[in-house]
PDB file of C-alpha atoms in Angstrom:
ATOM      1  CA  MET A  15      77.024 -17.602  11.032  1.00 97.00           C
ATOM      2  CA  LYS A  16      80.271 -15.863  10.161  1.00 97.00           C
ATOM      3  CA  LEU A  17      80.962 -12.155  10.633  1.00 98.00           C
ATOM      4  CA  PHE A  18      83.739 -10.692   8.519  1.00 98.00           C
ATOM      5  CA  TYR A  19      85.135  -7.661  10.325  1.00 98.00           C
ATOM      6  CA  ALA A  20      88.073  -5.289  10.573  1.00 97.00           C
ATOM      7  CA  PRO A  21      89.034  -4.108  14.093  1.00 96.00           C
ATOM      8  CA  GLY A  22      87.547  -0.718  14.843  1.00 96.00           C
ATOM      9  CA  ALA A  23      85.649  -0.453  11.557  1.00 96.00           C
ATOM     10  CA  CYS A  24      81.869  -0.096  11.310  1.00 97.00           C
ATOM     11  CA  SER A  25      81.701  -3.895  11.604  1.00 98.00           C
ATOM     12  CA  VAL A  26      82.087  -3.408  15.367  1.00 98.00           C
ATOM     13  CA  SER A  27      78.383  -2.510  15.331  1.00 98.00           C
ATOM     14  CA  PRO A  28      77.002  -5.954  14.334  1.00 98.00           C
ATOM     15  CA  HIS A  29      79.657  -7.528  16.557  1.00 98.00           C
ATOM     16  CA  ILE A  30      78.244  -5.616  19.540  1.00 98.00           C
ATOM     17  CA  VAL A  31      74.680  -6.455  18.537  1.00 98.00           C
ATOM     18  CA  SER A  32      75.434 -10.178  18.299  1.00 98.00           C
ATOM     19  CA  ARG A  33      76.862 -10.194  21.813  1.00 98.00           C
ATOM     20  CA  GLU A  34      73.973  -8.149  23.203  1.00 98.00           C
ATOM     21  CA  LEU A  35      71.614 -10.750  21.720  1.00 98.00           C
ATOM     22  CA  GLY A  36      73.643 -13.769  22.777  1.00 98.00           C
ATOM     23  CA  ILE A  37      73.996 -14.931  19.167  1.00 98.00           C
ATOM     24  CA  PRO A  38      77.368 -16.638  18.657  1.00 97.00           C
ATOM     25  CA  LEU A  39      79.187 -15.625  15.492  1.00 97.00           C
ATOM     26  CA  GLU A  40      82.363 -17.015  14.022  1.00 97.00           C
ATOM     27  CA  LEU A  41      84.616 -13.982  13.644  1.00 97.00           C
ATOM     28  CA  LYS A  42      86.683 -13.657  10.480  1.00 97.00           C
ATOM     29  CA  LYS A  43      89.255 -10.869  10.575  1.00 97.00           C
ATOM     30  CA  VAL A  44      89.755  -8.949   7.330  1.00 97.00           C
ATOM     31  CA  ASN A  45      92.837  -6.964   6.348  1.00 95.00           C
ATOM     32  CA  ASN A  46      91.304  -3.887   4.743  1.00 91.00           C
ATOM     33  CA  LYS A  47      94.498  -2.989   2.900  1.00 91.00           C
ATOM     34  CA  ASP A  48      95.058  -6.155   0.905  1.00 93.00           C
ATOM     35  CA  LYS A  49      91.524  -7.596   1.240  1.00 94.00           C
ATOM     36  CA  THR A  50      92.648 -10.881   2.717  1.00 95.00           C
ATOM     37  CA  VAL A  51      90.946 -12.818   5.477  1.00 96.00           C
ATOM     38  CA  GLU A  52      93.001 -14.144   8.371  1.00 93.00           C
ATOM     39  CA  GLY A  53      94.261 -17.474   7.079  1.00 83.00           C
ATOM     40  CA  ALA A  54      95.067 -16.014   3.606  1.00 77.00           C
ATOM     41  CA  ALA A  55      91.574 -16.260   2.063  1.00 90.00           C
ATOM     42  CA  ASP A  56      90.532 -13.700  -0.549  1.00 95.00           C
ATOM     43  CA  TYR A  57      87.882 -11.344   0.840  1.00 97.00           C
ATOM     44  CA  TRP A  58      86.784 -10.402  -2.672  1.00 96.00           C
ATOM     45  CA  GLN A  59      85.400 -13.936  -2.903  1.00 95.00           C
ATOM     46  CA  VAL A  60      83.174 -13.230   0.105  1.00 96.00           C
ATOM     47  CA  THR A  61      81.776  -9.965  -1.239  1.00 96.00           C
ATOM     48  CA  PRO A  62      82.647  -8.156  -4.483  1.00 95.00           C
ATOM     49  CA  ARG A  63      82.173  -4.862  -2.640  1.00 93.00           C
ATOM     50  CA  GLY A  64      85.312  -5.554  -0.664  1.00 95.00           C
ATOM     51  CA  TYR A  65      84.366  -3.745   2.518  1.00 95.00           C
ATOM     52  CA  VAL A  66      83.205  -4.909   5.921  1.00 97.00           C
ATOM     53  CA  PRO A  67      80.953  -6.035   7.443  1.00 98.00           C
ATOM     54  CA  ALA A  68      79.679  -9.143   5.720  1.00 98.00           C
ATOM     55  CA  LEU A  69      77.578 -11.776   7.430  1.00 98.00           C
ATOM     56  CA  VAL A  70      77.564 -15.267   5.937  1.00 98.00           C
ATOM     57  CA  LEU A  71      74.436 -17.076   7.038  1.00 98.00           C
ATOM     58  CA  ASP A  72      74.237 -20.755   7.873  1.00 96.00           C
ATOM     59  CA  ASN A  73      72.502 -21.401   4.547  1.00 97.00           C
ATOM     60  CA  GLY A  74      75.438 -19.884   2.656  1.00 96.00           C
ATOM     61  CA  GLU A  75      73.802 -16.567   1.765  1.00 97.00           C
ATOM     62  CA  THR A  76      75.841 -13.405   2.350  1.00 98.00           C
ATOM     63  CA  LEU A  77      74.350 -10.254   3.811  1.00 98.00           C
ATOM     64  CA  THR A  78      76.201  -6.940   3.574  1.00 97.00           C
ATOM     65  CA  GLU A  79      75.656  -3.344   4.785  1.00 97.00           C
ATOM     66  CA  GLY A  80      75.788  -2.806   8.542  1.00 98.00           C
ATOM     67  CA  PRO A  81      72.241  -1.411   9.011  1.00 98.00           C
ATOM     68  CA  ALA A  82      70.761  -4.426   7.208  1.00 98.00           C
ATOM     69  CA  ILE A  83      72.894  -6.888   9.171  1.00 98.00           C
ATOM     70  CA  VAL A  84      72.042  -5.463  12.602  1.00 98.00           C
ATOM     71  CA  GLN A  85      68.319  -5.536  11.848  1.00 98.00           C
ATOM     72  CA  TYR A  86      68.566  -9.117  10.631  1.00 98.00           C
ATOM     73  CA  LEU A  87      70.335 -10.117  13.830  1.00 98.00           C
ATOM     74  CA  ALA A  88      67.834  -8.254  16.011  1.00 98.00           C
ATOM     75  CA  ASP A  89      64.951 -10.022  14.285  1.00 98.00           C
ATOM     76  CA  GLN A  90      66.421 -13.399  15.233  1.00 98.00           C
ATOM     77  CA  LYS A  91      65.640 -12.529  18.871  1.00 98.00           C
ATOM     78  CA  PRO A  92      62.839  -9.956  18.801  1.00 97.00           C
ATOM     79  CA  GLU A  93      62.133 -10.430  22.499  1.00 97.00           C
ATOM     80  CA  ALA A  94      65.434  -8.667  23.273  1.00 97.00           C
ATOM     81  CA  GLY A  95      63.994  -5.376  21.996  1.00 97.00           C
ATOM     82  CA  LEU A  96      67.049  -4.259  20.020  1.00 98.00           C
ATOM     83  CA  ALA A  97      64.719  -3.475  17.114  1.00 98.00           C
ATOM     84  CA  PRO A  98      60.995  -2.693  17.312  1.00 98.00           C
ATOM     85  CA  LYS A  99      58.430  -4.923  15.615  1.00 97.00           C
ATOM     86  CA  ASN A 100      58.384  -4.883  11.808  1.00 95.00           C
ATOM     87  CA  GLY A 101      55.549  -2.774  10.459  1.00 96.00           C
ATOM     88  CA  SER A 102      55.405  -0.504  13.492  1.00 98.00           C
ATOM     89  CA  ILE A 103      56.072   3.246  13.430  1.00 98.00           C
ATOM     90  CA  GLU A 104      58.834   2.565  15.963  1.00 98.00           C
ATOM     91  CA  ARG A 105      60.573   0.285  13.465  1.00 98.00           C
ATOM     92  CA  SER A 106      60.389   3.010  10.860  1.00 98.00           C
ATOM     93  CA  ARG A 107      61.890   5.419  13.394  1.00 98.00           C
ATOM     94  CA  LEU A 108      64.758   2.975  13.929  1.00 98.00           C
ATOM     95  CA  GLN A 109      65.341   2.774  10.182  1.00 98.00           C
ATOM     96  CA  GLU A 110      65.212   6.564  10.064  1.00 98.00           C
ATOM     97  CA  TRP A 111      68.061   6.667  12.587  1.00 98.00           C
ATOM     98  CA  LEU A 112      70.092   4.004  10.783  1.00 98.00           C
ATOM     99  CA  ASN A 113      69.747   5.834   7.476  1.00 98.00           C
ATOM    100  CA  PHE A 114      70.773   9.131   9.056  1.00 98.00           C
ATOM    101  CA  LEU A 115      73.816   7.573  10.695  1.00 98.00           C
ATOM    102  CA  THR A 116      74.862   5.875   7.470  1.00 97.00           C
ATOM    103  CA  SER A 117      74.488   8.818   5.126  1.00 96.00           C
ATOM    104  CA  GLU A 118      75.021  11.853   7.339  1.00 97.00           C
ATOM    105  CA  VAL A 119      77.589  10.692   9.909  1.00 97.00           C
ATOM    106  CA  HIS A 120      79.403   7.597   8.639  1.00 97.00           C
ATOM    107  CA  LYS A 121      80.028   9.051   5.185  1.00 95.00           C
ATOM    108  CA  GLN A 122      81.211  12.370   6.608  1.00 94.00           C
ATOM    109  CA  PHE A 123      84.036  10.448   8.285  1.00 96.00           C
ATOM    110  CA  SER A 124      85.136   8.725   5.058  1.00 94.00           C
ATOM    111  CA  PRO A 125      87.286  11.580   3.670  1.00 95.00           C
ATOM    112  CA  LEU A 126      89.131  11.863   6.990  1.00 96.00           C
ATOM    113  CA  PHE A 127      90.353   8.278   6.751  1.00 94.00           C
ATOM    114  CA  LYS A 128      91.265   8.264   3.057  1.00 93.00           C
ATOM    115  CA  PRO A 129      94.977   8.949   2.417  1.00 92.00           C
ATOM    116  CA  ASN A 130      94.252  10.692  -0.897  1.00 95.00           C
ATOM    117  CA  THR A 131      91.911  13.315   0.593  1.00 96.00           C
ATOM    118  CA  PRO A 132      93.404  16.801   0.099  1.00 96.00           C
ATOM    119  CA  GLU A 133      94.454  18.297   3.436  1.00 94.00           C
ATOM    120  CA  ASP A 134      92.518  21.489   2.789  1.00 96.00           C
ATOM    121  CA  TYR A 135      89.282  19.494   2.548  1.00 95.00           C
ATOM    122  CA  LYS A 136      89.601  17.818   5.944  1.00 94.00           C
ATOM    123  CA  PRO A 137      88.566  20.916   7.954  1.00 95.00           C
ATOM    124  CA  ILE A 138      85.429  21.078   5.795  1.00 95.00           C
ATOM    125  CA  ALA A 139      84.669  17.416   6.532  1.00 95.00           C
ATOM    126  CA  LYS A 140      85.122  18.064  10.252  1.00 96.00           C
ATOM    127  CA  GLU A 141      82.837  21.086  10.064  1.00 96.00           C
ATOM    128  CA  ASN A 142      80.189  18.940   8.374  1.00 95.00           C
ATOM    129  CA  LEU A 143      80.521  16.366  11.146  1.00 97.00           C
ATOM    130  CA  GLY A 144      80.289  19.088  13.771  1.00 97.00           C
ATOM    131  CA  ASN A 145      76.980  20.232  12.284  1.00 97.00           C
ATOM    132  CA  ARG A 146      75.607  16.681  12.504  1.00 98.00           C
ATOM    133  CA  PHE A 147      76.887  16.368  16.074  1.00 98.00           C
ATOM    134  CA  ASP A 148      75.169  19.645  17.002  1.00 98.00           C
ATOM    135  CA  TRP A 149      71.836  18.168  15.927  1.00 98.00           C
ATOM    136  CA  LEU A 150      72.476  14.760  17.486  1.00 98.00           C
ATOM    137  CA  ASP A 151      73.414  16.329  20.788  1.00 98.00           C
ATOM    138  CA  LYS A 152      70.021  18.046  20.913  1.00 98.00           C
ATOM    139  CA  GLN A 153      68.210  14.806  20.072  1.00 98.00           C
ATOM    140  CA  LEU A 154      69.864  13.027  22.996  1.00 98.00           C
ATOM    141  CA  ALA A 155      68.919  15.695  25.552  1.00 98.00           C
ATOM    142  CA  GLY A 156      67.117  13.972  28.432  1.00 97.00           C
ATOM    143  CA  LYS A 157      67.422  10.534  26.810  1.00 97.00           C
ATOM    144  CA  ASP A 158      69.626   7.535  27.541  1.00 98.00           C
ATOM    145  CA  TYR A 159      69.551   6.280  23.954  1.00 98.00           C
ATOM    146  CA  LEU A 160      68.434   7.475  20.532  1.00 98.00           C
ATOM    147  CA  MET A 161      64.943   6.052  20.966  1.00 97.00           C
ATOM    148  CA  GLY A 162      64.584   6.770  24.676  1.00 97.00           C
ATOM    149  CA  LYS A 163      65.267   4.294  27.454  1.00 97.00           C
ATOM    150  CA  GLN A 164      65.706   1.224  25.236  1.00 97.00           C
ATOM    151  CA  PHE A 165      69.117   0.381  23.763  1.00 98.00           C
ATOM    152  CA  THR A 166      68.740  -0.491  20.076  1.00 98.00           C
ATOM    153  CA  VAL A 167      70.929  -1.463  17.139  1.00 98.00           C
ATOM    154  CA  ALA A 168      71.104   2.234  16.163  1.00 98.00           C
ATOM    155  CA  ASP A 169      72.878   2.998  19.443  1.00 98.00           C
ATOM    156  CA  ALA A 170      75.525   0.370  18.704  1.00 98.00           C
ATOM    157  CA  TYR A 171      76.130   2.034  15.335  1.00 98.00           C
ATOM    158  CA  LEU A 172      76.344   5.555  16.754  1.00 98.00           C
ATOM    159  CA  PHE A 173      78.734   4.373  19.461  1.00 98.00           C
ATOM    160  CA  VAL A 174      81.125   2.988  16.850  1.00 98.00           C
ATOM    161  CA  LEU A 175      80.979   6.168  14.767  1.00 98.00           C
ATOM    162  CA  LEU A 176      81.637   8.367  17.785  1.00 98.00           C
ATOM    163  CA  ASN A 177      84.637   6.212  18.656  1.00 97.00           C
ATOM    164  CA  TRP A 178      86.250   7.376  15.430  1.00 98.00           C
ATOM    165  CA  THR A 179      86.522  10.918  16.812  1.00 97.00           C
ATOM    166  CA  LYS A 180      89.503   9.684  18.865  1.00 95.00           C
ATOM    167  CA  PHE A 181      91.500   9.201  15.672  1.00 94.00           C
ATOM    168  CA  GLN A 182      90.579  12.564  14.176  1.00 95.00           C
ATOM    169  CA  ALA A 183      91.299  14.945  17.078  1.00 93.00           C
ATOM    170  CA  ILE A 184      87.607  15.706  17.536  1.00 96.00           C
ATOM    171  CA  ASP A 185      86.774  16.381  21.177  1.00 96.00           C
ATOM    172  CA  LEU A 186      83.302  15.166  22.170  1.00 97.00           C
ATOM    173  CA  ALA A 187      83.371  17.458  25.217  1.00 97.00           C
ATOM    174  CA  LYS A 188      81.843  20.097  22.948  1.00 97.00           C
ATOM    175  CA  TRP A 189      78.721  17.920  22.796  1.00 98.00           C
ATOM    176  CA  PRO A 190      77.986  16.859  26.399  1.00 98.00           C
ATOM    177  CA  ASN A 191      75.008  14.668  25.560  1.00 98.00           C
ATOM    178  CA  LEU A 192      77.047  12.768  22.979  1.00 98.00           C
ATOM    179  CA  ALA A 193      79.892  12.378  25.465  1.00 98.00           C
ATOM    180  CA  LYS A 194      77.520  10.996  28.110  1.00 98.00           C
ATOM    181  CA  PHE A 195      75.943   8.666  25.553  1.00 98.00           C
ATOM    182  CA  GLN A 196      79.359   7.390  24.515  1.00 98.00           C
ATOM    183  CA  ALA A 197      80.342   6.668  28.122  1.00 98.00           C
ATOM    184  CA  ARG A 198      76.970   5.040  28.837  1.00 98.00           C
ATOM    185  CA  VAL A 199      77.164   2.663  25.875  1.00 98.00           C
ATOM    186  CA  GLY A 200      80.863   2.013  26.423  1.00 98.00           C
ATOM    187  CA  ALA A 201      80.124   0.803  29.948  1.00 97.00           C
ATOM    188  CA  ARG A 202      77.783  -1.948  28.732  1.00 98.00           C
ATOM    189  CA  PRO A 203      79.403  -5.341  29.447  1.00 97.00           C
ATOM    190  CA  LYS A 204      78.665  -6.774  25.985  1.00 98.00           C
ATOM    191  CA  VAL A 205      80.083  -3.689  24.317  1.00 98.00           C
ATOM    192  CA  GLN A 206      83.272  -4.124  26.299  1.00 97.00           C
ATOM    193  CA  GLU A 207      83.383  -7.813  25.346  1.00 97.00           C
ATOM    194  CA  ALA A 208      83.215  -6.934  21.650  1.00 97.00           C
ATOM    195  CA  LEU A 209      85.925  -4.270  21.949  1.00 97.00           C
ATOM    196  CA  GLN A 210      88.178  -6.658  23.871  1.00 96.00           C
ATOM    197  CA  ALA A 211      87.666  -9.407  21.296  1.00 96.00           C
ATOM    198  CA  GLU A 212      88.827  -7.027  18.545  1.00 96.00           C
ATOM    199  CA  GLY A 213      91.832  -5.857  20.547  1.00 93.00           C
ATOM    200  CA  LEU A 214      90.389  -2.362  20.994  1.00 93.00           C
ATOM    201  CA  LEU A 215      90.087  -2.508  24.794  1.00 85.00           C
ATOM    202  CA  LYS A 216      92.337  -4.167  27.323  1.00 81.00           C
ATOM    203  CA  LYS A 217      90.713  -6.665  29.649  1.00 71.00           C
ATOM    204  CA  ALA A 218      90.517  -5.599  33.247  1.00 61.00           C
ATOM    205  CA  ALA A 219      93.201  -7.165  35.396  1.00 51.00           C
TER     206      ALA A 219
END
């Protein structure tokens, strides 16, 4: 399988998940500005949506949207526990988290990264994010991960989103449970492997 990614983008999430599962993926780096793939290929030919991630399966089918991709990967190795069993209430809870992260956290970041966003709107976007972080911080009280003790694909997604605060002068110290979560996930060996592979973390000497 091939994972089309851009360093630091939301595609880091399926990258982390693949390494946690021990599923080898061929990484294809995408330039988000000109929509080219490393080696000069046209990313629009991979997906007409033009954004990462995209996962090209061995049978040639292409899967897009991070929450769908991470669940697909997790279902290839269900014994790893990165996603609960299909049809269970726990699986629906996982999907609940993925939908919340996609619509209420990920999309709140979008205006902050767009160059054409009016400057006077950015404080509003940050306030919206702060409100989501307030709620998330409460949900993580007394828990290692979003669903308790078990690391899931939703945690990989939240970790990537929280990483974006570094580029927007948002200090996670205001939300101690989020800060602890971020450090906990960031210390996972497979998470570090993924970040190193994308050039986001220097390898230890």
